[in-house]
Tab-separated table of C-alpha atoms and ligand atoms in Angstrom:
chain	number	residue	atom	x	y	z
A	1	MET	CA	0.474	-0.171	-0.017
A	2	TYR	CA	2.411	2.588	1.359
A	3	PHE	CA	5.734	0.840	-0.659
A	4	ASN	CA	6.372	-1.783	-2.642
A	5	ASP	CA	9.746	-3.933	-3.863
A	6	LYS	CA	10.451	-0.911	-5.758
A	7	THR	CA	10.160	1.938	-3.503
A	8	THR	CA	12.867	4.072	-2.429
A	9	ILE	CA	13.584	6.010	0.729
A	10	TYR	CA	15.656	8.436	2.355
A	11	LEU	CA	17.390	7.509	5.313
A	12	ASN	CA	20.170	9.043	7.088
A	13	GLY	CA	22.267	10.375	4.345
A	14	HIS	CA	21.314	7.463	1.699
A	15	PHE	CA	18.751	6.030	-0.585
A	16	VAL	CA	17.802	2.648	0.580
A	17	LYS	CA	14.910	0.459	-1.088
A	18	ALA	CA	11.862	0.093	1.881
A	19	THR	CA	11.959	-3.273	1.573
A	20	ASN	CA	15.467	-3.770	3.209
A	21	ALA	CA	15.284	-0.306	5.889
A	22	ASN	CA	14.134	-1.615	9.409
A	23	THR	CA	14.119	0.187	12.527
A	24	ASP	CA	15.423	-1.159	16.097
A	25	LEU	CA	12.669	-2.720	18.273
A	26	TYR	CA	14.052	-0.856	20.908
A	27	SER	CA	13.193	2.575	19.657
A	28	GLN	CA	12.410	5.114	22.203
A	29	THR	CA	9.753	6.454	19.412
A	30	LEU	CA	8.490	2.803	18.943
A	31	HIS	CA	8.108	2.435	22.950
A	32	TYR	CA	7.335	6.161	24.107
A	33	GLY	CA	6.059	8.406	20.689
A	34	TYR	CA	8.940	10.311	21.225
A	35	GLY	CA	9.762	11.829	17.777
A	36	VAL	CA	8.376	14.130	15.616
A	37	PHE	CA	7.441	14.315	11.837
A	38	GLU	CA	5.817	16.093	8.844
A	39	GLY	CA	3.218	15.758	6.065
A	40	ILE	CA	4.011	17.254	3.088
A	41	ARG	CA	2.651	17.407	-0.221
A	42	ALA	CA	4.438	17.578	-3.668
A	43	TYR	CA	1.911	18.750	-6.560
A	44	ASP	CA	2.348	18.301	-10.538
A	45	THR	CA	2.418	21.159	-11.618
A	46	HIS	CA	3.074	22.897	-15.099
A	47	ASN	CA	6.418	24.400	-13.502
A	48	GLY	CA	7.116	20.495	-12.615
A	49	THR	CA	7.223	18.580	-9.549
A	50	ARG	CA	7.172	21.189	-6.546
A	51	VAL	CA	6.468	20.031	-3.235
A	52	PHE	CA	4.307	22.958	-1.744
A	53	LYS	CA	5.900	24.915	1.238
A	54	ALA	CA	8.923	22.357	2.098
A	55	LYS	CA	10.595	25.303	3.675
A	56	GLU	CA	8.098	25.195	6.052
A	57	HIS	CA	7.238	21.922	6.820
A	58	TYR	CA	11.275	21.253	7.474
A	59	GLU	CA	11.555	24.244	9.720
A	60	ARG	CA	8.254	22.884	11.632
A	61	LEU	CA	10.375	19.590	11.572
A	62	LYS	CA	13.400	21.270	12.959
A	63	ASN	CA	11.212	23.076	15.609
A	64	SER	CA	9.251	20.530	16.972
A	65	CYS	CA	12.442	18.839	17.363
A	66	LYS	CA	13.848	21.550	19.289
A	67	LEU	CA	10.904	21.729	21.461
A	68	ILE	CA	11.175	18.270	22.307
A	69	ASN	CA	14.940	18.344	22.918
A	70	ILE	CA	15.724	15.697	20.226
A	71	PRO	CA	18.789	17.068	18.417
A	72	PHE	CA	17.812	18.083	14.296
A	73	ASP	CA	21.491	17.439	12.904
A	74	TYR	CA	20.442	18.306	9.655
A	75	ASP	CA	20.495	21.122	7.005
A	76	VAL	CA	17.034	22.304	5.855
A	77	ASP	CA	17.713	22.986	2.235
A	78	ASP	CA	19.717	19.535	2.068
A	79	LEU	CA	16.493	17.973	3.372
A	80	ILE	CA	14.539	19.980	0.110
A	81	GLU	CA	16.787	17.968	-1.988
A	82	GLN	CA	16.949	14.984	-0.805
A	83	THR	CA	12.558	15.347	-0.867
A	84	TYR	CA	12.762	16.211	-4.672
A	85	LYS	CA	15.322	13.066	-5.104
A	86	VAL	CA	13.239	10.691	-3.359
A	87	LEU	CA	10.097	11.713	-5.632
A	88	LYS	CA	12.136	11.366	-8.509
A	89	LEU	CA	13.526	7.962	-7.828
A	90	ASN	CA	10.521	6.742	-7.114
A	91	ASN	CA	8.479	8.630	-10.424
A	92	PHE	CA	5.932	10.282	-8.097
A	93	LYS	CA	5.027	13.832	-9.573
A	94	ASP	CA	1.919	14.333	-7.513
A	95	ALA	CA	2.738	12.744	-3.771
A	96	TYR	CA	2.227	12.868	-0.362
A	97	VAL	CA	5.787	12.899	1.435
A	98	ARG	CA	6.389	11.886	5.445
A	99	PRO	CA	9.710	12.947	6.877
A	100	LEU	CA	10.256	10.924	10.415
A	101	VAL	CA	12.871	11.763	12.813
A	102	PHE	CA	12.900	8.938	15.308
A	103	CYS	CA	15.459	8.063	18.367
A	104	GLY	CA	17.390	4.802	18.573
A	105	PRO	CA	16.924	2.202	21.508
A	106	ASN	CA	16.903	3.848	24.800
A	107	MET	CA	14.395	2.878	27.274
A	108	SER	CA	15.079	5.380	29.547
A	109	LEU	CA	13.079	8.381	29.807
A	110	THR	CA	15.851	10.528	28.433
A	111	LYS	CA	17.225	12.332	26.133
A	112	PRO	CA	17.942	10.334	23.141
A	113	ASN	CA	21.248	8.042	22.604
A	114	SER	CA	20.658	8.555	18.858
A	115	VAL	CA	18.705	10.142	16.025
A	116	SER	CA	17.840	9.057	12.402
A	117	ILE	CA	15.704	10.912	9.467
A	118	MET	CA	13.815	9.182	6.791
A	119	ILE	CA	12.117	10.547	4.038
A	120	CYS	CA	9.406	8.327	2.572
A	121	ALA	CA	6.828	9.062	-0.272
A	122	TRP	CA	3.409	7.333	-1.297
A	123	GLU	CA	0.776	8.393	-3.562
A	124	TRP	CA	-2.251	9.186	-1.660
A	125	ALA	CA	-5.882	11.121	-2.456
A	126	ALA	CA	-7.195	13.961	-0.374
A	127	TYR	CA	-7.383	12.545	3.119
A	128	LEU	CA	-10.573	13.408	4.365
A	129	GLY	CA	-12.101	12.449	0.445
A	130	ASP	CA	-13.610	14.927	-1.484
A	131	ASN	CA	-17.105	14.802	-0.375
A	132	LEU	CA	-18.889	17.167	2.603
A	133	LEU	CA	-18.257	15.661	6.053
A	134	ASN	CA	-20.173	15.381	8.445
A	135	VAL	CA	-18.536	15.780	12.035
A	136	THR	CA	-19.213	15.410	15.258
A	137	ILE	CA	-17.319	17.388	18.515
A	138	SER	CA	-15.268	14.787	20.209
A	139	SER	CA	-15.163	13.181	23.739
A	140	PHE	CA	-11.742	13.742	23.510
A	141	SER	CA	-9.752	17.148	24.031
A	142	ARG	CA	-6.829	18.148	22.609
A	143	PRO	CA	-3.844	17.918	24.675
A	144	HIS	CA	-3.153	20.441	27.465
A	145	PRO	CA	-0.677	22.806	26.280
A	146	LYS	CA	0.970	22.480	29.978
A	147	SER	CA	1.496	18.772	29.488
A	148	THR	CA	3.446	18.821	26.269
A	149	LYS	CA	4.572	20.852	23.754
A	150	ILE	CA	1.393	21.249	21.593
A	151	GLU	CA	2.966	23.320	18.824
A	152	ALA	CA	5.297	20.483	17.647
A	153	LYS	CA	3.902	17.791	15.619
A	154	VAL	CA	5.333	14.787	18.082
A	155	CYS	CA	4.321	11.099	16.599
A	156	GLY	CA	2.808	10.541	20.477
A	157	HIS	CA	0.206	13.143	19.909
A	158	TYR	CA	-1.095	11.232	17.287
A	159	VAL	CA	-2.581	8.409	19.629
A	160	ASN	CA	-5.072	11.440	20.752
A	161	SER	CA	-6.119	12.381	17.437
A	162	ILE	CA	-6.712	8.280	16.397
A	163	LEU	CA	-8.666	7.945	19.688
A	164	ALA	CA	-11.094	11.139	18.359
A	165	ALA	CA	-11.151	10.076	14.847
A	166	SER	CA	-12.100	6.790	15.602
A	167	GLU	CA	-14.461	7.279	17.894
A	168	ALA	CA	-16.408	9.671	15.647
A	169	LYS	CA	-16.261	6.841	12.713
A	170	GLU	CA	-17.630	4.217	15.550
A	171	LYS	CA	-20.632	6.949	16.060
A	172	GLY	CA	-21.413	7.013	12.288
A	173	PHE	CA	-19.798	10.181	11.334
A	174	ASP	CA	-16.489	11.351	9.070
A	175	GLU	CA	-14.561	13.322	11.545
A	176	ALA	CA	-14.030	14.384	15.000
A	177	ILE	CA	-13.827	18.137	16.193
A	178	LEU	CA	-11.696	18.357	19.413
A	179	LEU	CA	-12.041	21.263	21.642
A	180	ASP	CA	-9.416	22.450	24.072
A	181	THR	CA	-9.614	21.491	27.756
A	182	ASP	CA	-11.233	24.886	28.633
A	183	GLY	CA	-13.787	23.489	26.337
A	184	PHE	CA	-12.765	26.344	23.259
A	185	LEU	CA	-12.893	24.575	19.594
A	186	ALA	CA	-9.575	23.643	18.607
A	187	GLU	CA	-8.884	21.504	15.693
A	188	GLY	CA	-9.663	17.903	13.710
A	189	PRO	CA	-7.330	15.083	14.385
A	190	GLY	CA	-5.423	15.756	11.504
A	191	SER	CA	-6.643	19.036	10.590
A	192	ASN	CA	-7.865	22.884	11.212
A	193	LEU	CA	-10.846	24.311	11.527
A	194	PHE	CA	-12.585	27.422	10.058
A	195	PHE	CA	-16.209	28.509	10.284
A	196	GLU	CA	-18.077	31.408	8.568
A	197	LYS	CA	-21.016	33.297	9.667
A	198	ASN	CA	-22.190	36.621	8.040
A	199	GLY	CA	-19.410	36.849	5.281
A	200	LYS	CA	-17.027	36.721	8.290
A	201	LEU	CA	-14.258	33.617	8.666
A	202	PHE	CA	-13.222	32.685	12.068
A	203	THR	CA	-10.834	30.109	13.606
A	204	PRO	CA	-9.359	28.618	16.824
A	205	LYS	CA	-6.598	30.576	17.717
A	206	THR	CA	-3.127	29.567	18.258
A	207	GLY	CA	-1.732	27.947	21.852
A	208	ASN	CA	-4.056	24.702	22.073
A	209	ILE	CA	-3.558	23.400	18.147
A	210	LEU	CA	-0.953	22.533	15.887
A	211	PRO	CA	-0.244	25.366	14.095
A	212	GLY	CA	-0.679	24.190	10.757
A	213	ILE	CA	0.757	25.377	7.663
A	214	THR	CA	-2.465	25.013	5.241
A	215	ARG	CA	-3.781	27.189	8.232
A	216	ALA	CA	-1.311	29.839	7.824
A	217	THR	CA	-2.007	29.607	4.219
A	218	VAL	CA	-5.570	29.933	4.390
A	219	ILE	CA	-4.930	33.375	6.336
A	220	ASP	CA	-2.446	34.658	3.700
A	221	LEU	CA	-5.458	34.093	0.986
A	222	CYS	CA	-7.878	35.643	3.030
A	223	LYS	CA	-5.494	38.751	3.172
A	224	ASN	CA	-5.504	38.478	-0.818
A	225	LEU	CA	-8.999	38.096	-1.187
A	226	GLU	CA	-9.802	40.872	1.421
A	227	ILE	CA	-11.771	38.125	3.510
A	228	GLU	CA	-12.242	39.362	6.831
A	229	LEU	CA	-10.669	36.831	9.128
A	230	VAL	CA	-11.015	36.533	12.866
A	231	GLU	CA	-8.886	34.094	15.315
A	232	GLY	CA	-10.043	33.909	18.795
A	233	GLU	CA	-11.846	31.279	21.468
A	234	PHE	CA	-15.046	29.718	19.867
A	235	LEU	CA	-17.634	27.682	21.401
A	236	PRO	CA	-19.285	24.722	20.172
A	237	GLU	CA	-22.540	26.855	19.789
A	238	ASP	CA	-20.485	29.330	17.846
A	239	LEU	CA	-19.444	26.176	15.150
A	240	ALA	CA	-23.485	24.835	15.472
A	241	ASN	CA	-24.762	28.609	14.632
A	242	ALA	CA	-22.283	28.790	11.635
A	243	ASP	CA	-23.408	29.603	8.328
A	244	GLY	CA	-20.697	27.218	6.845
A	245	ALA	CA	-17.418	25.547	7.764
A	246	PHE	CA	-14.072	23.766	6.514
A	247	LEU	CA	-11.339	21.738	7.725
A	248	CYS	CA	-7.584	22.314	6.385
A	249	GLY	CA	-4.179	20.373	6.238
A	250	THR	CA	-1.620	19.141	3.948
A	251	ALA	CA	-3.403	15.841	3.945
A	252	ALA	CA	-6.680	17.415	3.645
A	253	GLU	CA	-6.307	20.425	1.649
A	254	ILE	CA	-9.532	22.107	2.157
A	255	ILE	CA	-12.436	19.959	2.814
A	256	GLY	CA	-15.968	21.669	3.472
A	257	LEU	CA	-18.414	20.792	6.220
A	258	GLN	CA	-21.539	19.696	5.484
A	259	SER	CA	-22.901	19.072	9.084
A	260	LEU	CA	-22.287	19.379	12.803
A	261	GLU	CA	-23.824	16.602	14.773
A	262	ASN	CA	-26.156	15.945	11.485
A	263	LYS	CA	-27.529	19.650	11.773
A	264	LYS	CA	-26.774	21.053	8.466
A	265	PHE	CA	-24.681	24.008	8.064
A	266	THR	CA	-27.542	26.817	6.499
A	267	ARG	CA	-25.154	27.700	3.252
A	268	GLU	CA	-24.850	25.465	0.341
A	269	TRP	CA	-20.785	24.698	0.385
A	270	ASN	CA	-20.638	26.268	-3.359
A	271	ALA	CA	-21.865	29.937	-1.892
A	272	THR	CA	-19.229	29.582	1.129
A	273	LEU	CA	-15.990	31.801	1.603
A	274	GLY	CA	-14.705	27.926	1.973
A	275	LYS	CA	-15.420	27.138	-1.595
A	276	LYS	CA	-13.815	30.042	-2.905
A	277	LEU	CA	-10.546	29.368	-0.914
A	278	GLN	CA	-10.380	25.624	-1.916
A	279	THR	CA	-10.507	27.065	-5.377
A	280	ALA	CA	-7.813	29.724	-4.672
A	281	TYR	CA	-5.660	26.933	-2.002
A	282	LYS	CA	-5.640	24.456	-5.715
A	283	ASN	CA	-4.822	27.324	-7.751
A	284	LEU	CA	-1.779	27.978	-5.523
A	285	VAL	CA	-0.750	24.525	-4.939
A	286	LEU	CA	-0.562	23.764	-8.685
A	287	GLU	CA	0.885	27.577	-8.938
A	288	LYS	CA	-1.463	28.513	-11.535
A	289	GLN	CA	-1.677	31.725	-10.414
A	290	LEU	CA	1.356	32.475	-11.985
A	291	GLN	CA	0.717	30.935	-15.156
A	292	GLU	CA	-2.132	33.688	-14.901
A	293	THR	CA	0.083	36.489	-14.683
A	294	ASN	CA	3.271	34.992	-17.189
B	1	LIG	N1	-3.475	19.936	13.081
B	1	LIG	C1	-3.241	18.754	13.378
B	1	LIG	C2	-3.568	17.828	14.974
B	1	LIG	C3	-2.370	18.016	12.348
B	1	LIG	O1	-2.533	17.193	12.322
B	1	LIG	C4	-2.643	18.569	10.992
B	1	LIG	C5	-1.535	18.162	9.973
B	1	LIG	N2	-0.469	18.467	10.131
B	1	LIG	C6	-2.948	20.248	11.491
B	1	LIG	C7	-3.874	20.542	12.303
B	1	LIG	C8	-2.836	20.814	9.859
B	1	LIG	O2	-1.222	20.866	9.557
B	1	LIG	P1	-1.040	21.147	8.313
B	1	LIG	O3	-1.740	22.369	7.067
B	1	LIG	O4	0.644	21.981	8.662
B	1	LIG	O5	-0.494	20.394	7.479
């Protein structure tokens, strides 16, 4: 599914076959979730294969390591170069890229003894599909920012995401919306949340969420499109009373919400700011704007 006997990955400075690569069963990352990763997308644009916001993603990888004290002895520009090589070696033009920084054997709850990096890629459709989603408020809250470095993309944080997403699916919903520990809207298990009311867009402020690179892109697009955006603390009722809403993330891109707890948002998706932003985002990742101005 994610690899076959032809797949090549980047591992600690070398390109190796995925089938020949392995990891240590005593890895601190495997036992304790003490590792960091990224999710990046490459697009087949008219300018060739382009890794969208590559620098931002690798800078976040570096910063995630720094925040949780994993030594990061890699050069961001070099990692970007290696990413393009991974894509080329696998003949991928349109793919999802997954860098992972993981730790060697160490069963103590101490800083790592050794650190590795791998970069793999696979062809992946939009993570949450293309259909509008029916979401539910999760019984799980996001981890409290005083219990971890919530702005870091840490492997272990994703236990929380898996619990929330699988609970939502078991209840018949497409996706979960998690609150923070104070009961304010936070984010999806792997995406950030936006909603609109009376022509204005709203999104939870940073502090209790992963500050998404797609979220930052949407904020930039709002400036270009002169859409008024408010970052703040919002309650589930604010989402329930919204005209429309969407989730966004590298893997999910921008995906509209149909309903919250089976109650439909009032505005047709095609008439929402979300739809407008979805189109603008697609044009941006495919570098279509450049084509138009050239
Ligand atoms: N929140 C969480 C918890 C995530 O896992 C992701 C995906 N990385 C996002 C938000 C969106 O982040 P990005 O736009 O950088 O992919």
